[in-house]
CSV table of C-alpha atoms in Angstrom, one decimal:
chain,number,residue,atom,x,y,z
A,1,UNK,CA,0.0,0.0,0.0
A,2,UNK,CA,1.1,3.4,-0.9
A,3,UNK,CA,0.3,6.5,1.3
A,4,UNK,CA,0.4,9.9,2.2
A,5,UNK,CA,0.0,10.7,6.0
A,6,UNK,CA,0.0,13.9,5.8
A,7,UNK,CA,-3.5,15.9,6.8
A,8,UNK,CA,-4.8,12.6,8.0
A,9,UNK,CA,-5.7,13.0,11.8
A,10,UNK,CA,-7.3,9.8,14.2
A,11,UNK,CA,-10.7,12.1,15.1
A,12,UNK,CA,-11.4,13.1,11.4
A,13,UNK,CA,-10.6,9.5,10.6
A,14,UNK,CA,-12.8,8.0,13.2
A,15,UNK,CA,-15.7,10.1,12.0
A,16,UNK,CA,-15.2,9.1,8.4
A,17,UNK,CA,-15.6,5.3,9.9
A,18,UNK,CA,-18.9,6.1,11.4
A,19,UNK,CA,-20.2,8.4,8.4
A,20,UNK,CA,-19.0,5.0,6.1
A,21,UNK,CA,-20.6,2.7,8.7
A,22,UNK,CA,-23.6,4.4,9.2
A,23,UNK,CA,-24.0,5.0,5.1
A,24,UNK,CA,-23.2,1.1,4.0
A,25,UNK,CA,-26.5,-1.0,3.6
A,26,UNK,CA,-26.9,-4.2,5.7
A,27,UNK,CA,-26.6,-7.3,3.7
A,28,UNK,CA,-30.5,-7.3,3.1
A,29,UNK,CA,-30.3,-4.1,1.7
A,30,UNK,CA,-27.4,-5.1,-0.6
A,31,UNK,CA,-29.4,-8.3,-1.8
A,32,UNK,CA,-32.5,-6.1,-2.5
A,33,UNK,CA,-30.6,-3.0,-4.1
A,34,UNK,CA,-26.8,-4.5,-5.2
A,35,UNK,CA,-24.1,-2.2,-5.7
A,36,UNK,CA,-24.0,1.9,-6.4
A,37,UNK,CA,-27.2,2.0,-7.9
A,38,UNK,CA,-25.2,1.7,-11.6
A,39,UNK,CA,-26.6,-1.9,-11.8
A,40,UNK,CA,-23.1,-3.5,-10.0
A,41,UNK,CA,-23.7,-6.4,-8.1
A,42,UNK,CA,-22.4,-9.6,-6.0
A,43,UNK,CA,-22.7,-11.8,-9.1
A,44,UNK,CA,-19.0,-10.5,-10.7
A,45,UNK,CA,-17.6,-11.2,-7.0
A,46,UNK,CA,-18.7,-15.0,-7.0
A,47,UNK,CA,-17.7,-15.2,-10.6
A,48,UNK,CA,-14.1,-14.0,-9.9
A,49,UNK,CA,-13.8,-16.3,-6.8
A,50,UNK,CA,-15.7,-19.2,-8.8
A,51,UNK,CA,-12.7,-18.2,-11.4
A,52,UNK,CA,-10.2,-18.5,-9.1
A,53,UNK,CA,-11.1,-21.9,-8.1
A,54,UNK,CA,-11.4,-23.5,-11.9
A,55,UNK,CA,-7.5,-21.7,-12.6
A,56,UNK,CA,-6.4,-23.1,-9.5
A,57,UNK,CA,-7.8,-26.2,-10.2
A,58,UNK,CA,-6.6,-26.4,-14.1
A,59,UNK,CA,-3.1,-25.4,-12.8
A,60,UNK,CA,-2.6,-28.4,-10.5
A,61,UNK,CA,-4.1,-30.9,-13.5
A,62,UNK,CA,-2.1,-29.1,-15.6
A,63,UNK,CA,1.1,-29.1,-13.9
A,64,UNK,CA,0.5,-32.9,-12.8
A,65,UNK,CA,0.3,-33.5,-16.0
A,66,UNK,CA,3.4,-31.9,-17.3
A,67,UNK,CA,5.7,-33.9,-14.3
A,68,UNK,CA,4.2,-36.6,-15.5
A,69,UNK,CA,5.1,-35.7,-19.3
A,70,UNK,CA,8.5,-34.9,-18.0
A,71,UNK,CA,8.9,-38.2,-16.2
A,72,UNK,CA,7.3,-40.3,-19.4
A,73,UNK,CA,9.9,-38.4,-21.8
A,74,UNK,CA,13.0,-39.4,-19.1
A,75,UNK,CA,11.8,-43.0,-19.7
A,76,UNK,CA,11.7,-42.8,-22.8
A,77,UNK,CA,15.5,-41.8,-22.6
A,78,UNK,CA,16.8,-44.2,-20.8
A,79,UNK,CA,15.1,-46.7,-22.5
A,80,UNK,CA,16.7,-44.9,-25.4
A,81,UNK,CA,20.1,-45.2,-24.4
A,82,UNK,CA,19.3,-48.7,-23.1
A,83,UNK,CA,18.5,-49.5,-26.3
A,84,UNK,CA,21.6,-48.1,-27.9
A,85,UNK,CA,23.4,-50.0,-25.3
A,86,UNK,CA,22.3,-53.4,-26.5
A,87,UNK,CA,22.3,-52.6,-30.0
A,88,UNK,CA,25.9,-51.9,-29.8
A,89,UNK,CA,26.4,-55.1,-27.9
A,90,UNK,CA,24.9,-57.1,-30.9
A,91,UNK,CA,27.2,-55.7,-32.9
A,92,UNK,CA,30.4,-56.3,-31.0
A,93,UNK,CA,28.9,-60.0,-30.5
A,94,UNK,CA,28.7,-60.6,-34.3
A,95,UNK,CA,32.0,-59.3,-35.1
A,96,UNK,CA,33.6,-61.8,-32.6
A,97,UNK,CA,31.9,-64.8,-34.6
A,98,UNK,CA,32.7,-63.1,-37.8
A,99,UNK,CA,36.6,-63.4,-36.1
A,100,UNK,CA,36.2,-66.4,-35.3
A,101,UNK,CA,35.1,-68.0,-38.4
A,102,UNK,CA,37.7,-66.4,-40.1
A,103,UNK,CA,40.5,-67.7,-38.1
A,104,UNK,CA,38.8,-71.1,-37.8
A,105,UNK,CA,39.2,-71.0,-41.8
A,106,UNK,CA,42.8,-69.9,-41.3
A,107,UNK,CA,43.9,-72.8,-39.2
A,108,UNK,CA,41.9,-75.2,-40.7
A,109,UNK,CA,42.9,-73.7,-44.8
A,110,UNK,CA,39.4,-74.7,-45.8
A,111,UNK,CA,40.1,-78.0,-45.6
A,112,UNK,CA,37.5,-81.0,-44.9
A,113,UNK,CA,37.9,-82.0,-41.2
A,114,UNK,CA,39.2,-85.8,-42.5
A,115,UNK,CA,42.2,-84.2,-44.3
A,116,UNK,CA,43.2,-82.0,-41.4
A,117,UNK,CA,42.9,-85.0,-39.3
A,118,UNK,CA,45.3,-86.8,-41.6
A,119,UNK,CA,47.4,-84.2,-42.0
A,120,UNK,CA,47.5,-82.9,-38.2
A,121,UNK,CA,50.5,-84.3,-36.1
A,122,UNK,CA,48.6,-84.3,-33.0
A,123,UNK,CA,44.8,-85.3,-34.2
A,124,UNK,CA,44.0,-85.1,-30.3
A,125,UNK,CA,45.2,-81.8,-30.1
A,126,UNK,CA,43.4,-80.6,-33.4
A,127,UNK,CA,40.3,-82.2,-32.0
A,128,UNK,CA,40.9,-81.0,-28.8
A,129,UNK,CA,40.7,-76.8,-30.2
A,130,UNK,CA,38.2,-77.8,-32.2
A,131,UNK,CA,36.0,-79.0,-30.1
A,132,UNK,CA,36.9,-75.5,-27.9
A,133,UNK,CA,36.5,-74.0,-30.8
A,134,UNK,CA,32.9,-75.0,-31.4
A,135,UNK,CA,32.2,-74.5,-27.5
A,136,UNK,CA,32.7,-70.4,-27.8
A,137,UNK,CA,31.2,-70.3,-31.0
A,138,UNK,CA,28.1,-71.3,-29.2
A,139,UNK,CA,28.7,-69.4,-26.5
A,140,UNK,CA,28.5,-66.2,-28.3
A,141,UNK,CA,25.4,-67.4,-30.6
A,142,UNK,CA,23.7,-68.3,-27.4
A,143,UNK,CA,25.1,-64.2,-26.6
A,144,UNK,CA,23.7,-62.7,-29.4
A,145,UNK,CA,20.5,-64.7,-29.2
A,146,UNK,CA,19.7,-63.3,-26.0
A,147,UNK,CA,21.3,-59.8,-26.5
A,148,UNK,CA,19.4,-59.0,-29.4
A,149,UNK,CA,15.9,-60.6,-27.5
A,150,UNK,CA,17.0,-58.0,-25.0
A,151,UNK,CA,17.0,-55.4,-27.8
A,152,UNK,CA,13.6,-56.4,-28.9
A,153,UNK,CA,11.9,-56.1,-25.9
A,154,UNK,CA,13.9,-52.5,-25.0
A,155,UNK,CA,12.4,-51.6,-28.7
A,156,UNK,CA,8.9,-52.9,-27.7
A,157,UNK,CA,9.1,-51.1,-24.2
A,158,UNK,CA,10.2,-47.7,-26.3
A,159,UNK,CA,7.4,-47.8,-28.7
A,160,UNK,CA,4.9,-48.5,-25.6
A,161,UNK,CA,6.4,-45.2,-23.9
A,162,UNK,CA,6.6,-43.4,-26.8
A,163,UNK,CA,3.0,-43.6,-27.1
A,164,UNK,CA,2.2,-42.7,-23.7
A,165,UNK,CA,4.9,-39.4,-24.1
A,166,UNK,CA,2.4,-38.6,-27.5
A,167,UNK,CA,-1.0,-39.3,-25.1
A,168,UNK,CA,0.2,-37.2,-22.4
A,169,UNK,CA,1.8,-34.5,-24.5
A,170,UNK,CA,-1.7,-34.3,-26.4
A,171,UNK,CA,-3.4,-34.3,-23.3
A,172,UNK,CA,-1.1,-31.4,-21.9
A,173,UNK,CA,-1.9,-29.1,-24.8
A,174,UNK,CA,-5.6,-29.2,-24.2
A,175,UNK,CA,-5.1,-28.8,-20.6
A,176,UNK,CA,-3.1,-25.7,-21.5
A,177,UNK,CA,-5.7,-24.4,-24.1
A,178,UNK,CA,-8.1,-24.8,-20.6
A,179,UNK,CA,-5.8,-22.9,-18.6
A,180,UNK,CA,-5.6,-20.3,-20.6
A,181,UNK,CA,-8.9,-20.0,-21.2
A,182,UNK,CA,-10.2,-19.7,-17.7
A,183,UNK,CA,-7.4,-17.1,-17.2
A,184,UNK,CA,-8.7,-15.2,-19.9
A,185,UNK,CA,-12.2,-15.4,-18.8
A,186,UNK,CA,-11.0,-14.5,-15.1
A,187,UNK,CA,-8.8,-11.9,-16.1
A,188,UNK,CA,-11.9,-9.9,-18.1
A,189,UNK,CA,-14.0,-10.2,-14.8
A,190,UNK,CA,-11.4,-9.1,-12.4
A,191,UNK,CA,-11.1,-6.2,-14.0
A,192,UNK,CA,-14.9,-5.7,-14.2
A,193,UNK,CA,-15.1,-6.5,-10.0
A,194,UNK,CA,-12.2,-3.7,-10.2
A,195,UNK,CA,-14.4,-1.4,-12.3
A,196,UNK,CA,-17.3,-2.0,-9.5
A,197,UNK,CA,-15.2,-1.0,-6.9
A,198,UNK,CA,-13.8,2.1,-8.6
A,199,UNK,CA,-17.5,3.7,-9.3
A,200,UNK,CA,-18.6,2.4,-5.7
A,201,UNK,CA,-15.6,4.4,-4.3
A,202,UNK,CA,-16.0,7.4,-6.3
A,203,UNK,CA,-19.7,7.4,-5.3
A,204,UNK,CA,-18.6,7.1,-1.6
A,205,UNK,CA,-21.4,4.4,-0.8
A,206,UNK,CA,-20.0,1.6,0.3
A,207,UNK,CA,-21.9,-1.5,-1.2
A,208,UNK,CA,-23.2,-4.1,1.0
A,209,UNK,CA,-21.1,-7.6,1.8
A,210,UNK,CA,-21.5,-10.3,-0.9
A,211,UNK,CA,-21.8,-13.7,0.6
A,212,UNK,CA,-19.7,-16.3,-1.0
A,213,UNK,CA,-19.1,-19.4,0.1
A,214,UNK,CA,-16.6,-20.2,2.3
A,215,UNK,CA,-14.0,-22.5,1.6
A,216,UNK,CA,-14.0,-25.8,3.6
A,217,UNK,CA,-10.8,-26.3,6.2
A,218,UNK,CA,-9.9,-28.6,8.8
A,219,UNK,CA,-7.5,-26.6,10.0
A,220,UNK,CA,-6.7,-26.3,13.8
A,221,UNK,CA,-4.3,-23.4,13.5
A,222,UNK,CA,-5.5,-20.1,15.5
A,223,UNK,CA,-3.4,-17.7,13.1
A,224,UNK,CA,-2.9,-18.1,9.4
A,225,UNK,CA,-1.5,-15.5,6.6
A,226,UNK,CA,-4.1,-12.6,5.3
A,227,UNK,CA,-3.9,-14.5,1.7
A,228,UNK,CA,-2.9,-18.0,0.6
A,229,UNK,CA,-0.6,-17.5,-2.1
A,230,UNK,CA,1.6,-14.1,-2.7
A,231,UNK,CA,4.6,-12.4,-3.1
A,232,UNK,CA,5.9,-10.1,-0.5
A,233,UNK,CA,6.4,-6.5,-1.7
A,234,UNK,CA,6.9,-3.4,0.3
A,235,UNK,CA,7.1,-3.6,4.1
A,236,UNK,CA,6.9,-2.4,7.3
A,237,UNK,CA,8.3,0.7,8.0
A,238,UNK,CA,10.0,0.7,4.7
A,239,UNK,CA,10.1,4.4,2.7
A,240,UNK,CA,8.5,5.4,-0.8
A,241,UNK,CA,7.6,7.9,-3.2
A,242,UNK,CA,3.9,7.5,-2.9
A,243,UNK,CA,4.1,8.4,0.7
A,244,UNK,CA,5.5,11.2,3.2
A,245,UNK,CA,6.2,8.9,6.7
A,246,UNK,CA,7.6,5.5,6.6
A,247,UNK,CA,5.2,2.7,5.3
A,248,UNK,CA,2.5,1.4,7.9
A,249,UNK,CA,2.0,-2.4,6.9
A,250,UNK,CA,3.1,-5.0,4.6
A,251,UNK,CA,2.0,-4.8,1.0
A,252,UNK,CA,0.5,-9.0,-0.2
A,253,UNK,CA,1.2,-8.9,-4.2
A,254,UNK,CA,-2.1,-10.9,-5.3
A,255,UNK,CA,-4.5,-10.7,-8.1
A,256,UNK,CA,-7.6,-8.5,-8.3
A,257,UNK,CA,-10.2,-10.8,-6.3
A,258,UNK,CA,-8.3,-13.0,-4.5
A,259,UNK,CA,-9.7,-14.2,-1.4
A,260,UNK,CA,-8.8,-11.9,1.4
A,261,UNK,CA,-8.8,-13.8,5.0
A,262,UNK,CA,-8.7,-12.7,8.7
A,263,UNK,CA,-5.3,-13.6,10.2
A,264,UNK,CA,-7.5,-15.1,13.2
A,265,UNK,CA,-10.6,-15.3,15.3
A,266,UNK,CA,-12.3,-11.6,16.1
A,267,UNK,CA,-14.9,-9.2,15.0
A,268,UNK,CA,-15.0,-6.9,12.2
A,269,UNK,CA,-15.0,-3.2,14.1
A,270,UNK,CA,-15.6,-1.4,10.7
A,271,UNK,CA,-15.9,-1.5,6.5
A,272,UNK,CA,-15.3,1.9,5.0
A,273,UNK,CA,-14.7,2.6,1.2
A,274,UNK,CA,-13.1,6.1,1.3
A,275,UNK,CA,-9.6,7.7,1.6
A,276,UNK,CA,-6.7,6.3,0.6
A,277,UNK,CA,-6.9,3.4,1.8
A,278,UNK,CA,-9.9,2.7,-0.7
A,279,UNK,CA,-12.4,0.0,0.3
A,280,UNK,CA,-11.0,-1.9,4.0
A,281,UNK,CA,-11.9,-3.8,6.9
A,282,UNK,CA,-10.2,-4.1,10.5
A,283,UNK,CA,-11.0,-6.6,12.9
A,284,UNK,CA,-10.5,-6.7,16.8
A,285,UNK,CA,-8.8,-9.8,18.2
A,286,UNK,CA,-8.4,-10.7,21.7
A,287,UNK,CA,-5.6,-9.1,23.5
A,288,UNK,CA,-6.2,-5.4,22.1
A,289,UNK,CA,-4.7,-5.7,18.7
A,290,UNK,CA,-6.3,-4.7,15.6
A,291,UNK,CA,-5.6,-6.0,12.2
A,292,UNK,CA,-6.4,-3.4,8.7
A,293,UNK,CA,-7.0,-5.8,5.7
A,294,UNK,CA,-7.0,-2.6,2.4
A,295,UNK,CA,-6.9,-2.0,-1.3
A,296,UNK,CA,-9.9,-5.0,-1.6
A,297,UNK,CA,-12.3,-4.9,-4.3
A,298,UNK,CA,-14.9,-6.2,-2.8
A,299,UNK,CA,-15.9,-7.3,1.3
A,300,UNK,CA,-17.8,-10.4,2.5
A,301,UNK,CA,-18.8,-9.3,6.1
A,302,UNK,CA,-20.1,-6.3,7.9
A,303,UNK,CA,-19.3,-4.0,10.6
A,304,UNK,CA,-20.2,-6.2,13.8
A,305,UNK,CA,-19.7,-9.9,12.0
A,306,UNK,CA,-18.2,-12.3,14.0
A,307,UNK,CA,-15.3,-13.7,12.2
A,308,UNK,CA,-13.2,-16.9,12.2
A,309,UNK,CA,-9.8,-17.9,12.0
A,310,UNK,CA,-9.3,-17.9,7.9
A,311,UNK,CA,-12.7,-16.8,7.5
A,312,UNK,CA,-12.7,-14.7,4.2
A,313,UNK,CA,-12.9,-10.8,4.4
A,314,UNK,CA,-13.3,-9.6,1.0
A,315,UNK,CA,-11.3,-9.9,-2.2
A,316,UNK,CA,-7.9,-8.1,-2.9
A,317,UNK,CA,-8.0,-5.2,-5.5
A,318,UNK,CA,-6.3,-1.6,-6.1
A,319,UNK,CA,-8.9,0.5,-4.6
A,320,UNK,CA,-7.7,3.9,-3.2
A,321,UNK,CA,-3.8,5.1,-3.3
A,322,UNK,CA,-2.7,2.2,-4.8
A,323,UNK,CA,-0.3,1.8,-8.3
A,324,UNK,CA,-1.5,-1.8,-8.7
A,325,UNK,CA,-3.6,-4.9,-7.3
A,326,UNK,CA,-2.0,-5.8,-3.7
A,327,UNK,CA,-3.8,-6.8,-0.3
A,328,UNK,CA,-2.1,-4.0,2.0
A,329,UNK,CA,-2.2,-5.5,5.8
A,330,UNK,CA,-1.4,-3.9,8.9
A,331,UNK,CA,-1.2,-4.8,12.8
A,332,UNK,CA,-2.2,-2.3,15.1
A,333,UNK,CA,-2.4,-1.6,18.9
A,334,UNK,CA,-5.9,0.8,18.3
A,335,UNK,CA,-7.8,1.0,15.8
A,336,UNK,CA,-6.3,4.2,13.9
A,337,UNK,CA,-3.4,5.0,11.5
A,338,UNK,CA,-0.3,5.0,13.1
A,339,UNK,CA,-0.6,2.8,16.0
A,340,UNK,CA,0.8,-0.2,14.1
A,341,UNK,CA,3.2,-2.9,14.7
A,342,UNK,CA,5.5,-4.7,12.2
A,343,UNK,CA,2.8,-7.6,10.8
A,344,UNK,CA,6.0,-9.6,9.8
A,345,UNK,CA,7.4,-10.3,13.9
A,346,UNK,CA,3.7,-10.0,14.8
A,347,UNK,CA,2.6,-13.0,12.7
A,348,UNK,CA,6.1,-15.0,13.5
A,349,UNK,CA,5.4,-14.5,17.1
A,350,UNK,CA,2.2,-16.3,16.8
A,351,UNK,CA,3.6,-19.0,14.4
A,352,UNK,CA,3.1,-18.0,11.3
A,353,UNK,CA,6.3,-17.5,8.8
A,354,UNK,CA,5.8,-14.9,6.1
């Protein structure tokens, strides 16, 4: 989040709470008159989260599918060099017989066996090499018989995993064409949630909570990160162009509309949609410490909701003072700017790593 402090002062602040809190409609309002009165409405909120869930989904089949595409093609080359392997022992195995014929023809000057017997001054011994003779030239038959068996089978088991490398690599491609699809379509309606937002903030009415379903967890933990997946980008105490004192919180890089969740168990003190903080919610937790969740696009509960530990908040956006989509989250010890804490240590303290 990117802020100037200057001019902003905790009274004038708190009253621009109450004007906001006092101005928002309850959720039956919002279900009976959604949005700014410009014809916005919850249904682009549960089609970006319904979004988010079908990329998420596509990415994980997708990327199974390319590890397994990447360990198919592996196979494929050791197989491959397998292959090679015995190949080249074939060939080594029938120039040894080739060898050997030719120096049995050498010693033996093509003559029938009977006149090398007659001729031989030891026939024992000539038998004797012979016979030896005879013994490795089976040997390496029977070596090339089951060397080049070996070979068959490698080229059988290459063809077989060849075809699977084709069936997942065609299967990849259209999981692909999926993925990009559903990014496309969520991309267009993030930015339409984002255009919501915009008018609702320029109108200064903030629109009433859209109720999506929560996602299921059996989690145990009582503190969890503001968003699921992120980068880290600016933080605590940390300086910038965009505002005059040091920076109050720690900026979440997400995507417009993703799913914004209370770091633990409390109850939401306020949703405002003014300022430069644009649309935000902060939540009381036990122990006197405040947590500011800004930027969103969109909120799920209402000033006075009870709210559980990963319970979602709203969806992340660029409302307000802010040069692109980021969830900007800060720790405080009241409930007004510049009481806060570094979220980083506060969240380690607490077990949670950032």
């Amino acid at each position: 989040m990117r802020l100037s402090h200057r001019g902003i002062h905790h009274p004038l602040f708190t009253v621009s709470v109450l004007l906001c809190a006092l101005l928002c409609p309850t959720p039956a309002d919002a279900s009976e008159e959604p949005g700014d009165g410009s014809g916005d409405g919850p249904g682009t909120s549960a089609e970006v989260a319904r979004l988010y869930e079908e990329a998420s989904a596509a990415t994980v089949r997708y990327e199974a599918g390319r590890h397994a595409a990447e360990a198919q093609r592996a196979k494929v080359r050791k197989l491959d060099r397998l292959l090679t392997k015995e190949r080249h022992a074939v060939d080594v195995l029938h120039g040894d017989l080739g060898r050997m014929a030719s120096a049995q023809y050498r010693s033996g000057g093509g003559l029938p066996q009977t006149a090398q017997l007659l001729l031989a001054d030891s026939p024992e011994e000539l038998m004797r090499g012979q016979r030896l003779a005879w013994q490795a030239d089976l040997a390496v038959t029977n070596a090339v018989t089951k060397t080049q068996r070996a070979a068959t089978r490698l080229a059988d088991a290459k063809r077989t995993a060849d075809r699977a490398k084709r069936t997942l690599d065609r299967r990849n491609a259209g999981l692909a064409k999926l993925k990009r699809g559903i990014e496309s379509k969520l991309e267009s309606a993030q930015w339409t949630l984002q255009g919501e937002a915009d008018r609702s903030v320029a109108a200064g009415q903030c629109r009433g909570a859209v109720r999506l379903d929560q996602p299921e967890t059996d989690s145990t933990r009582a503190w969890v990160t503001p968003v699921e997946t992120y980068e880290l980008s600016a933080g605590f105490d940390s300086a910038g162009a965009r505002w005059s004192h040091r920076h109050t919180g720690q900026d979440f890089a997400v995507g417009i509309g993703a799913p914004v969740r209370s770091v633990g168990e409390g109850r939401v003190v306020s949703v405002s949609c003014g300022g430069g903080f644009g649309i935000e919610v902060l939540v009381a937790h036990e122990g006197g410490y405040y947590t500011q969740y800004a930027h969103l696009a969109a909120v799920t509960v209402d000033q006075g909701d009870r709210v559980r530990t990963g319970q979602w908040l709203g969806q992340a956006g660029t409302t307000g003072n802010s040069t692109g989509p980021h969830l900007h989250f800060e720790v405080r010890l009241t409930p007004h700017l510049g009481s806060g804490v570094d979220p980083a240590e506060w969240l380690d303290e607490r077990g949670v790593r950032l």
